[in-house]
Amino acid sequence: MTLKTTIGAMEMRNPVMTASGTFGYGVEYADLVPLDRLGAVIVKGTTLKAREGNDYPRMAETASGMLNCVGLQNKGVEHFAEHIYPAIKDIDTQMIVNVSGDSAETYALCAERIDSLEKIPAIELNISCPNVKHGGMAFGTDAKAAAEVVRAVRKAYHKTLIVKLSPNVTDITEIARAAEAEGADAVSLINTLMGMAIDAERRKLCLSIGTGGLSGPAVKPVALRMVYQTSRAVKIPVIGLGGISNATDAIEFMLAGASAIQIGTANFVNPHVGAEVADGIEDYMRRHKIGDIRDLVGALE
Amino acid sequence: MNEIQHKFQLKLAVAASEMLSERVAHIVLTDDRPLPAMRPGQFVQVAVPDGGVLLRRPISIHDISEADNTLHLLVQTVGRGTHSIASVKQGDEMDLVLPLGNGFPDMTEGRVLLTGGGIGTAPLLYLGRRLKANGCEVTFLLGGRTAKDILRREEYEAVARVMTTTEDGSDGERGFVTDHSLLGREQFDAVMVCGPTPMMKAVARWASVPCYVSLENMMACGLGACLCCVQKNHEGHNVCVCTEGPVFNTNELEWK
Ligand SMILES: Cc1cc2nc3c(=O)[nH]c(=O)nc-3n(C[C@H](O)[C@H](O)[C@H](O)COP(=O)(O)OP(=O)(O)OC[C@H]3O[C@@H](n4cnc5c(N)ncnc54)[C@H](O)[C@@H]3O)c2cc1C
Ligand SMILES: Cc1cc2nc3c(=O)[nH]c(=O)nc-3n(C[C@H](O)[C@H](O)[C@H](O)COP(=O)(O)O)c2cc1C
Ligand code: FES
């Protein structure tokens, strides 16, 4: 039986990845889950220049989910390359960097810097962050803007390029096709759904900037539908995420057409969930007599 | 304070659980194996039983007894999460991630004032016990709205001198902890505080010696991974309360 999964030129031991912004740089979880049981870790959103992010409060729990408006707080790509990369480069899983920007040029410059880091086999281009004023989601909600960013990055970056899509659109397949046409090796979806929470007693917005991105079990049906549609619209692999909390959720995404999956918010609830999902997928394959994980992808009856 | 400390996700047994007042539960947890070493001021992330809410809830370490291998929590019912946690029964199992955060400084000498209001007094018991054992001279100044809010007084008294204030004057001096006559009478080498933010700010304004506060920002991961729990420091940068705190020297904060 094999769980080996290939995305572009990158090989993973299994299809279980952790989602950007929910797993730090991996090391934060090292005591709680064996990182070598994961297919890949996608690290925090990284930008060309340091960003302070939005003010506190940055989160609010909602029914079966949570809103966040962290706003891409990070110390910039140079700090990542100089200080963080040396500490994570030998972790025994694929370490992927999530890249954000505010113009095609800053995305490309950030990607170019990461291209030079030998042990980073792939980047995930975040054109879908709902929590920053300039850029982010603006590039992921317009097919022309998305194409422009992917084109610029594709020129600057030579390894595996994953483009992360926003669900805050009328037709996600249109953006997926634009990314594919410009040379993306895979698309991942979904990023968070834009939402809001209000504290009735205090008559106040719960988040500092009012709106935030919804994640967790609440978004799963929306994500599953979008993965199903997108995997039928493009030929490149689709990486599915949104509300995955256990192996059954992960298998549903793979049946819908995802070649790999990511786990985000569930890491907060159960830091060990990544390893449990990997075990659960193996168990499912045994029970269903599936020898190669690839035979699970899109295998609806 | 700086030795490497590992984190664990453990299923602990509830050895006892009782309501100390209408809103506060005292939960005693234990395990067959020795509990990991924990520092005063650190906290645990509790998985909320029965799935009513999604995220874990951060709760301070109230006390540790190495003799009977127990971890004590005081939980005040606020919303759904804390209501579910407070209703656990003896024999139940609880899923915790621990120990988290930096903890209070491990002083080894001097006169230390430990003060808190309401549920904020929770971390002070273990802290006082540790500082006393280290050789510090400890004073507790516990505040509450009314006499019933002064929780587990005998346990604090067994460790060190206890002073109290209540807003209605039903226990100790009337007013807030910052109104207590002790503050005008005695000198301390350090002050450590936990309670509502306005109270901590008031104590910080009064204190002319190093003042440490324990913050209670809302958290998701508790591990330094999500950056949801941030607080602005004195340089205007966001720092994680769950890893760089919850305890801060007030000089490091954008306060006062
Ligand atoms: C490091 C740390 C240590 C803590 N130690 C203790 C402790 O020892 N004992 C204890 O009883 N509580 C403690 N708390 C506070 C406790 O975590 C919150 O009361 C709890 O998370 C609320 O969850 P809930 O589901 O009951 O309320 P929710 O339904 O989530 O919220 C109810 C109301 O409480 C507010 N609230 C939610 N979370 C917090 C929070 N973290 N701080 C302040 N207000 C909040 C919400 O804005 C809302 O108005 C601690 C918090 C932190 C960060
Ligand atoms: C606190 C938090 C921070 C996030 N930060 C990022 C980020 O920096 N870049 C990104 O592409 N997605 C980010 N996301 C989105 C997640 O990677 C993921 O797409 C989303 O949460 C849906 O998956 P989930 O339901 O499994 O959490 C963040 C999500 C959360 C909850
Ligand atoms: S709660 Fe996630 S970083 Fe502090």
XYZ file of C-alpha atoms and ligand atoms in Angstrom:
645
model
C 0.000 0.000 0.000
C 1.326 3.463 -0.832
C 0.222 6.915 0.311
C 2.926 8.670 -1.720
C 1.547 11.813 -3.278
C 3.120 13.985 -5.958
C 2.318 17.664 -6.484
C 4.296 19.179 -9.353
C 7.882 18.086 -8.766
C 7.367 17.587 -5.038
C 6.868 14.169 -3.507
C 5.195 13.731 -0.137
C 5.042 10.600 2.033
C 1.299 11.042 2.348
C -1.339 13.573 1.277
C -1.714 15.186 4.711
C -0.477 18.780 4.903
C -0.970 21.437 7.580
C -2.534 24.727 6.482
C -0.716 28.045 6.519
C -1.242 30.288 9.531
C -2.470 27.457 11.738
C 0.749 25.511 12.274
C 3.371 28.216 12.760
C 6.685 26.989 11.397
C 6.001 23.415 12.475
C 8.356 23.571 15.463
C 5.565 24.967 17.667
C 3.832 21.581 17.383
C 6.893 19.320 17.446
C 6.252 18.109 21.019
C 2.646 17.236 20.244
C 2.677 15.537 16.843
C 5.534 13.717 15.109
C 6.233 16.025 12.164
C 7.660 13.133 10.163
C 4.164 11.654 9.999
C 2.951 14.602 7.912
C 3.213 14.906 4.142
C 4.047 18.595 4.360
C 3.930 21.629 6.598
C 2.903 24.953 5.061
C 4.397 27.727 7.138
C 2.967 31.122 7.990
C 2.147 33.691 5.354
C 5.381 35.428 4.359
C 5.709 38.791 2.631
C 8.602 40.722 1.096
C 8.673 43.244 3.955
C 7.816 42.734 7.638
C 4.167 43.234 8.571
C 2.771 43.988 12.033
C -0.666 42.579 11.186
C -3.969 43.865 12.526
C -4.742 44.956 16.074
C -6.115 42.661 18.778
C -8.787 41.215 18.960
C -7.959 38.987 16.040
C -10.252 36.045 16.618
C -13.768 35.133 17.626
C -15.253 31.692 17.955
C -18.491 31.179 16.026
C -20.819 28.188 15.590
C -18.555 25.256 14.618
C -15.849 27.606 13.468
C -13.810 30.702 14.113
C -13.118 34.058 12.530
C -9.614 35.487 12.351
C -8.155 38.752 11.129
C -4.473 38.199 11.913
C -3.520 40.118 8.774
C -0.316 38.348 7.733
C 1.883 39.342 10.665
C 5.407 38.183 9.794
C 8.964 39.484 9.846
C 9.481 39.454 6.092
C 11.136 37.014 3.707
C 14.703 38.073 4.483
C 14.206 37.354 8.172
C 12.659 34.030 7.213
C 15.612 33.092 5.021
C 18.240 34.199 7.546
C 16.756 33.161 10.864
C 13.878 30.737 10.473
C 14.893 28.629 7.495
C 18.099 27.336 9.163
C 16.033 26.074 12.100
C 13.403 24.270 10.033
C 15.232 23.106 6.949
C 16.081 19.697 8.374
C 12.610 18.826 9.632
C 11.746 15.475 8.105
C 8.755 16.566 6.039
C 8.251 18.870 3.080
C 8.397 22.480 4.283
C 6.386 24.798 2.050
C 6.264 28.589 2.323
C 3.000 30.492 1.913
C 3.741 33.710 0.013
C 1.726 36.917 0.004
C 2.170 40.369 -1.462
C 0.519 43.629 -2.435
C 1.521 43.727 -6.099
C 2.611 41.232 -8.741
C 6.127 42.550 -8.244
C 6.308 42.027 -4.468
C 4.863 38.531 -4.834
C 7.543 37.729 -7.407
C 10.422 39.191 -5.380
C 9.364 37.236 -2.313
C 9.038 34.032 -4.350
C 12.435 34.609 -5.946
C 14.112 34.830 -2.534
C 12.548 31.538 -1.510
C 13.593 29.917 -4.777
C 17.176 30.162 -3.501
C 16.420 28.120 -0.361
C 17.414 24.594 -1.227
C 15.213 22.683 1.212
C 11.975 24.450 0.349
C 10.481 22.391 -2.484
C 7.395 24.494 -3.112
C 5.548 27.705 -2.385
C 1.868 28.306 -1.921
C 0.825 31.620 -3.395
C -1.781 33.214 -1.178
C -3.957 35.303 -3.491
C -6.853 34.893 -1.101
C -6.169 36.564 2.254
C -9.311 38.451 3.296
C -7.571 40.330 6.110
C -5.271 42.805 4.397
C -6.235 46.085 2.756
C -3.963 45.970 -0.239
C -3.545 42.872 -2.320
C -4.287 39.506 -0.843
C -7.800 38.601 -1.837
C -7.997 41.326 -4.485
C -5.781 39.115 -6.650
C -7.818 36.019 -5.983
C -11.226 37.399 -6.852
C -10.464 38.588 -10.350
C -9.248 36.196 -13.027
C -7.156 38.842 -14.813
C -5.408 39.975 -11.633
C -4.823 36.349 -10.624
C -3.300 35.583 -14.013
C -1.007 38.580 -13.735
C 0.370 37.559 -10.334
C 0.835 33.904 -11.252
C 2.603 34.888 -14.466
C 5.040 37.176 -12.617
C 5.764 34.559 -9.964
C 6.122 31.744 -12.478
C 8.942 33.715 -14.134
C 10.741 34.213 -10.818
C 10.127 30.831 -9.200
C 11.217 27.516 -10.651
C 10.057 24.879 -8.203
C 6.567 23.644 -7.424
C 4.032 26.457 -7.462
C 0.721 26.025 -5.670
C -1.870 28.798 -5.955
C -4.274 29.171 -3.042
C -7.746 30.270 -4.041
C -10.374 32.359 -2.333
C -13.927 31.085 -1.884
C -15.192 34.672 -1.868
C -16.026 34.570 -5.582
C -18.964 33.708 -7.795
C -17.088 31.093 -9.810
C -13.927 29.653 -8.308
C -13.232 27.490 -11.374
C -12.600 30.606 -13.432
C -9.739 31.678 -11.135
C -8.420 28.104 -11.027
C -8.289 27.960 -14.818
C -6.473 31.296 -14.944
C -3.829 30.003 -12.519
C -3.456 26.778 -14.503
C -3.059 28.677 -17.759
C -0.202 30.742 -16.283
C 1.730 27.684 -15.182
C 0.610 26.859 -11.644
C 1.488 23.264 -10.717
C -1.505 22.920 -8.403
C -4.279 24.905 -6.774
C -5.262 24.717 -3.116
C -8.688 25.678 -1.839
C -10.298 27.097 0.139
C -8.886 30.012 2.053
C -11.258 31.484 4.631
C -14.735 32.808 3.890
C -15.182 36.462 4.759
C -17.467 36.902 7.773
C -18.293 38.992 10.828
C -19.213 38.565 14.488
C -20.961 41.004 16.829
C -21.103 41.029 20.637
C -24.747 41.913 21.325
C -24.267 42.746 25.021
C -21.477 45.202 24.390
C -22.899 46.282 20.977
C -19.470 45.939 19.437
C -17.831 44.211 16.530
C -15.818 41.266 17.883
C -12.802 41.751 15.590
C -10.560 44.807 15.447
C -11.159 45.380 11.735
C -14.777 44.237 11.802
C -14.496 41.450 9.272
C -12.473 38.252 9.396
C -11.993 34.908 7.697
C -14.223 32.007 8.706
C -12.629 28.573 9.084
C -13.323 25.263 10.777
C -16.093 22.639 10.398
C -18.646 25.331 9.502
C -17.028 25.903 6.080
C -16.575 22.255 5.110
C -19.647 21.812 2.876
C -18.747 24.963 0.926
C -15.126 23.830 0.556
C -16.120 20.330 -0.512
C -18.405 21.675 -3.220
C -15.684 23.991 -4.526
C -13.078 21.216 -4.576
C -15.507 19.013 -6.498
C -16.172 21.726 -9.082
C -12.545 22.809 -9.433
C -11.130 19.302 -9.820
C -13.427 18.899 -12.814
C -12.395 22.226 -14.323
C -8.583 21.871 -14.273
C -6.046 19.148 -15.053
C -3.496 20.121 -12.415
C -3.842 18.606 -8.912
C -6.267 20.183 -6.479
C -5.378 20.369 -2.792
C -8.511 20.448 -0.656
C -9.013 22.144 2.678
C -11.646 23.811 4.784
C -12.972 22.297 8.001
C -11.125 18.986 7.859
C -11.061 17.579 11.413
C -10.614 13.833 10.961
C -9.762 11.125 8.437
C -13.340 10.800 7.183
C -13.418 14.499 6.305
C -10.084 14.096 4.494
C -11.338 11.106 2.511
C -14.474 13.010 1.488
C -12.259 15.744 -0.003
C -10.184 13.151 -1.858
C -13.314 11.475 -3.191
C -14.483 14.914 -4.343
C -11.278 15.172 -6.381
C -8.501 16.438 -4.103
C -5.055 14.870 -4.607
C -3.954 16.034 -1.173
C -5.551 17.781 1.779
C -4.639 20.400 4.382
C -5.676 20.680 8.009
C -5.991 24.130 9.568
C -8.219 25.096 12.487
C -8.448 21.479 13.697
C -4.781 21.691 14.790
C -5.883 24.151 17.500
C -8.445 21.702 18.825
C -6.352 18.562 18.533
C -2.647 19.200 17.888
C -2.204 15.531 17.033
C -4.858 15.545 14.306
C -2.399 15.400 11.373
C -0.988 12.048 12.419
C -4.470 10.725 13.207
C -5.714 11.667 9.747
C -2.728 9.950 8.107
C -3.440 6.785 10.126
C -7.146 6.978 9.365
C -6.570 7.269 5.628
C -4.343 4.199 5.753
C -6.982 2.315 7.670
C -9.663 3.321 5.156
C -7.487 2.154 2.249
C -7.006 -1.197 3.958
C -10.729 -1.608 4.548
C -11.589 -0.597 0.998
C -8.717 -2.559 -0.532
C -7.133 0.460 -2.152
C -3.415 -0.105 -2.817
C -2.468 3.319 -4.157
C -3.763 6.562 -2.700
C -4.100 7.954 -6.213
C -6.955 5.534 -6.793
C -8.917 7.340 -4.090
C -8.803 10.715 -5.848
C -12.194 11.497 -7.387
C -13.291 7.881 -6.842
C -16.966 8.582 -6.253
C -19.306 5.772 -7.305
C 13.304 29.635 34.098
C 14.962 28.996 30.772
C 15.508 25.260 30.800
C 13.860 23.514 27.862
C 10.382 22.411 28.771
C 8.347 20.024 26.663
C 4.624 20.256 26.029
C 2.220 17.361 26.370
C -1.310 16.508 25.320
C -2.628 14.414 28.212
C -5.882 12.785 29.211
C -6.137 13.394 32.949
C -8.642 11.931 35.397
C -10.877 14.209 37.449
C -10.079 13.247 41.052
C -12.513 15.794 42.502
C -14.661 18.677 41.351
C -16.750 21.030 43.481
C -18.387 24.427 43.132
C -16.685 26.872 45.529
C -19.274 29.551 44.822
C -22.137 30.017 42.391
C -19.755 30.615 39.523
C -16.412 29.016 40.368
C -15.489 25.332 40.179
C -12.406 23.799 41.763
C -11.240 20.888 39.610
C -8.541 18.459 40.747
C -6.848 16.395 38.057
C -4.499 13.467 38.353
C -2.797 10.746 36.340
C -1.197 7.334 36.891
C 2.125 8.726 35.711
C 3.846 11.684 37.368
C 2.567 14.987 35.945
C 5.126 17.050 34.008
C 6.870 19.848 35.902
C 4.962 23.132 35.611
C 5.854 26.670 36.638
C 3.623 29.145 38.498
C 1.866 31.438 36.035
C 1.824 28.877 33.251
C -1.507 27.698 31.904
C -3.177 24.698 30.301
C -5.429 24.498 27.239
C -8.527 22.498 28.158
C -10.558 20.686 25.511
C -14.169 21.499 26.270
C -16.099 18.316 27.068
C -19.257 17.377 25.122
C -18.372 19.363 22.019
C -20.521 22.445 22.684
C -17.685 24.686 21.519
C -14.787 24.134 19.148
C -11.625 25.663 20.586
C -9.800 24.783 23.775
C -10.045 27.222 26.681
C -6.933 28.569 28.446
C -6.987 28.090 32.247
C -4.237 29.011 34.713
C -2.491 26.507 36.909
C -4.044 27.202 40.307
C -2.008 24.750 42.329
C 0.174 21.674 42.013
C 0.633 19.053 44.658
C 3.622 16.879 43.944
C 2.813 14.778 47.031
C -0.457 13.468 45.569
C 0.355 14.135 41.902
C -2.528 16.564 41.357
C -3.097 19.649 39.224
C -5.719 22.115 40.479
C -7.780 24.498 38.334
C -10.287 27.184 39.305
C -12.809 27.796 36.545
C -15.285 30.652 36.563
C -18.359 30.162 34.383
C -18.487 32.886 31.753
C -19.854 31.390 28.531
C -20.513 27.962 27.074
C -16.961 26.662 27.267
C -16.374 27.398 30.918
C -19.876 26.148 31.826
C -19.086 22.765 30.270
C -15.664 22.610 31.897
C -17.077 23.550 35.312
C -19.612 20.735 35.129
C -17.101 17.859 34.951
C -17.549 15.161 37.584
C -15.191 12.975 39.548
C -14.094 10.075 37.338
C -14.452 12.036 34.073
C -11.479 12.392 31.775
C -10.202 15.762 30.558
C -7.951 16.418 27.578
C -5.318 19.077 28.301
C -2.324 20.544 26.513
C 0.282 21.658 29.030
C 2.308 23.380 30.330
C 2.026 26.582 28.285
C 3.405 30.100 28.555
C 6.365 31.564 30.403
C 5.187 31.852 34.026
C 6.120 34.355 36.733
C 9.791 35.065 37.502
C 11.262 32.569 39.922
C 12.492 35.038 42.561
C 14.635 33.631 45.321
C 14.657 36.492 47.826
C 12.929 39.693 48.830
C 9.447 40.813 49.791
C 6.881 39.987 47.148
C 3.278 41.173 46.980
C 0.948 38.803 45.136
C -2.331 40.455 44.359
C -5.381 39.609 42.319
C -9.060 40.227 41.936
C -11.814 37.640 41.596
C -10.870 34.593 39.518
C -7.540 36.338 38.870
C -6.356 35.103 42.241
C -6.229 31.548 40.799
C -2.538 31.442 39.754
C -1.335 33.141 42.960
C -1.586 30.111 45.249
C 0.980 27.968 43.439
C 3.078 31.077 42.848
C 3.103 31.960 46.552
C 3.924 28.400 47.508
C 6.892 28.357 45.142
C 8.233 31.804 46.090
C 7.931 30.963 49.789
C 9.874 27.746 49.286
C 12.497 29.734 47.367
C 13.023 31.989 50.380
C 10.893 35.037 49.521
C 8.697 36.824 52.040
C 5.225 36.537 50.505
C 2.087 38.612 51.096
C -1.242 37.852 49.410
C -3.660 40.698 48.815
C -6.876 39.166 47.479
C -9.766 41.242 46.197
C -13.391 40.470 45.463
C -16.772 42.084 45.100
C -18.014 40.431 48.268
C -16.818 37.977 50.942
C -17.889 34.943 48.897
C -15.459 35.924 46.110
C -12.455 35.310 48.366
C -11.859 31.720 47.364
C -9.865 29.019 49.205
C -8.625 31.439 51.861
C -7.328 28.663 54.161
C -5.007 27.368 51.453
C -3.523 30.815 50.911
C -3.239 31.344 54.680
C -1.347 28.072 55.013
C 1.299 29.536 52.689
C 1.623 33.165 53.804
C -0.050 36.250 55.271
C -3.390 37.077 53.596
C -5.011 40.525 53.323
C -8.316 41.110 51.573
C -10.482 43.845 50.146
C -14.125 43.645 49.105
C -16.155 46.266 47.315
C -18.995 45.951 49.848
C -16.700 45.758 52.869
C -17.957 42.301 53.862
C -14.406 40.955 54.098
C -11.205 42.865 54.867
C -10.957 46.502 53.904
C -13.638 48.102 51.739
C -12.700 49.002 48.157
C -10.348 47.653 45.502
C -6.981 46.050 46.174
C -5.308 49.344 45.229
C -7.207 51.031 48.092
C -5.741 48.723 50.758
C -3.843 50.527 53.548
C -1.014 47.988 53.233
C 0.131 49.644 50.022
C 0.819 52.901 51.842
C 2.481 51.198 54.816
C 4.862 48.641 53.430
C 7.596 48.342 50.851
C 7.957 45.415 48.471
C 10.696 44.349 46.091
C 8.282 43.098 43.432
C 4.552 42.936 42.745
C 2.837 40.163 40.801
C -0.742 40.661 39.661
C -3.537 38.797 37.950
C -7.089 40.014 37.485
C -9.256 42.273 35.339
C -7.192 44.588 33.117
C -8.289 47.873 34.798
C -7.218 46.428 38.140
C -3.838 45.292 36.790
C -3.284 48.717 35.244
C -4.130 50.414 38.533
C -1.653 48.217 40.415
C 0.994 48.850 37.750
C 0.505 52.613 38.128
C 0.910 52.340 41.881
C 3.952 50.062 41.814
C 7.366 51.718 41.875
C 9.106 48.321 41.926
C 9.113 45.637 39.173
C 5.496 44.723 38.453
C 4.506 41.518 36.661
C 1.020 41.005 35.258
C -0.643 37.943 33.773
C -2.754 38.741 30.691
C -5.841 36.842 29.544
C -6.058 37.596 25.834
C -8.329 35.325 23.817
C -6.453 32.418 22.325
C -6.856 29.823 19.613
C -3.743 27.603 19.547
C -1.963 28.519 22.795
C 1.275 27.439 21.109
C 2.535 30.565 19.343
C 1.342 29.336 15.966
C -1.768 31.352 15.058
C -0.847 34.873 16.290
C -4.398 35.522 17.500
C -3.494 36.391 21.111
C -1.156 39.325 20.516
C -0.483 42.283 22.780
C 1.422 45.434 21.808
C 4.759 45.752 23.603
C 6.536 48.972 24.561
C 8.099 49.179 21.102
C 4.711 48.937 19.426
C 5.301 45.387 18.184
C 2.806 42.577 18.577
C 3.966 39.798 20.886
C 2.197 36.496 21.572
C 0.628 36.314 25.000
C 0.565 32.505 24.854
C 4.317 32.064 24.420
C 6.017 35.338 25.350
C 3.472 35.743 28.192
C 0.997 35.384 29.726
C 3.249 37.059 32.308
C 4.853 40.368 31.364
C 6.868 42.931 33.248
C 4.648 46.014 32.804
C 7.732 47.874 31.482
C 7.541 45.644 28.404
C 3.952 46.635 27.660
C 2.410 49.651 26.009
C 0.708 50.502 29.335
C 0.661 53.135 32.055
C -3.646 32.571 30.042
C -5.078 32.560 30.506
C -5.379 32.048 31.747
C -6.701 31.994 32.187
N -6.957 31.445 33.404
C -8.221 31.306 33.817
C -8.507 30.629 35.038
O -7.628 30.166 35.760
N -9.805 30.495 35.405
C -10.828 30.986 34.622
O -11.984 30.798 34.999
N -10.587 31.647 33.463
C -9.311 31.806 33.036
N -9.059 32.443 31.825
C -10.185 33.005 31.046
C -10.916 31.899 30.304
O -10.041 31.306 29.374
C -12.150 32.471 29.576
O -13.069 32.901 30.526
C -12.792 31.426 28.699
O -11.988 31.168 27.590
C -14.164 31.856 28.230
O -14.729 30.785 27.487
P -16.309 30.565 27.419
O -16.591 29.584 26.360
O -16.850 30.259 28.752
O -16.829 31.989 27.025
P -17.131 32.523 25.563
O -18.505 32.094 25.192
O -16.003 32.207 24.676
O -17.133 34.053 25.875
C -18.023 34.621 26.822
C -17.584 36.032 27.084
O -16.283 36.043 27.689
C -15.367 36.761 26.895
N -14.100 36.003 26.828
C -13.861 34.908 26.109
N -12.600 34.480 26.264
C -12.033 35.342 27.117
C -10.743 35.475 27.666
N -9.733 34.656 27.371
N -10.507 36.480 28.500
C -11.465 37.354 28.797
N -12.708 37.296 28.300
C -12.991 36.316 27.477
C -15.981 36.868 25.528
O -15.592 38.048 24.848
C -17.462 36.876 25.825
O -17.900 38.167 26.113
C -7.752 32.512 31.364
C -7.451 33.049 30.107
C -6.128 33.081 29.674
C -5.809 33.624 28.330
C -5.512 31.974 12.471
C -5.446 31.672 10.999
C -4.428 32.230 10.222
C -4.346 31.974 8.855
N -3.322 32.502 8.126
C -3.203 32.190 6.796
C -2.098 32.658 6.017
O -1.188 33.330 6.508
N -2.047 32.338 4.696
C -3.021 31.570 4.112
O -2.940 31.298 2.918
N -4.062 31.102 4.816
C -4.183 31.393 6.148
N -5.245 30.895 6.869
C -6.270 30.078 6.197
C -6.010 28.600 6.403
O -4.752 28.214 5.881
C -7.111 27.759 5.746
O -7.177 28.071 4.366
C -8.488 28.017 6.339
O -8.392 28.172 7.729
C -9.488 26.888 6.026
O -9.074 25.654 6.555
P -9.543 25.070 7.985
O -11.039 25.167 8.017
O -9.020 23.670 8.038
O -8.925 25.952 9.012
C -5.338 31.145 8.252
C -6.357 30.594 9.029
C -6.423 30.836 10.389
C -7.526 30.209 11.200
S -3.020 31.668 20.796
Fe -2.139 31.110 18.922
S -0.363 32.329 18.952
Fe -1.146 32.654 20.927
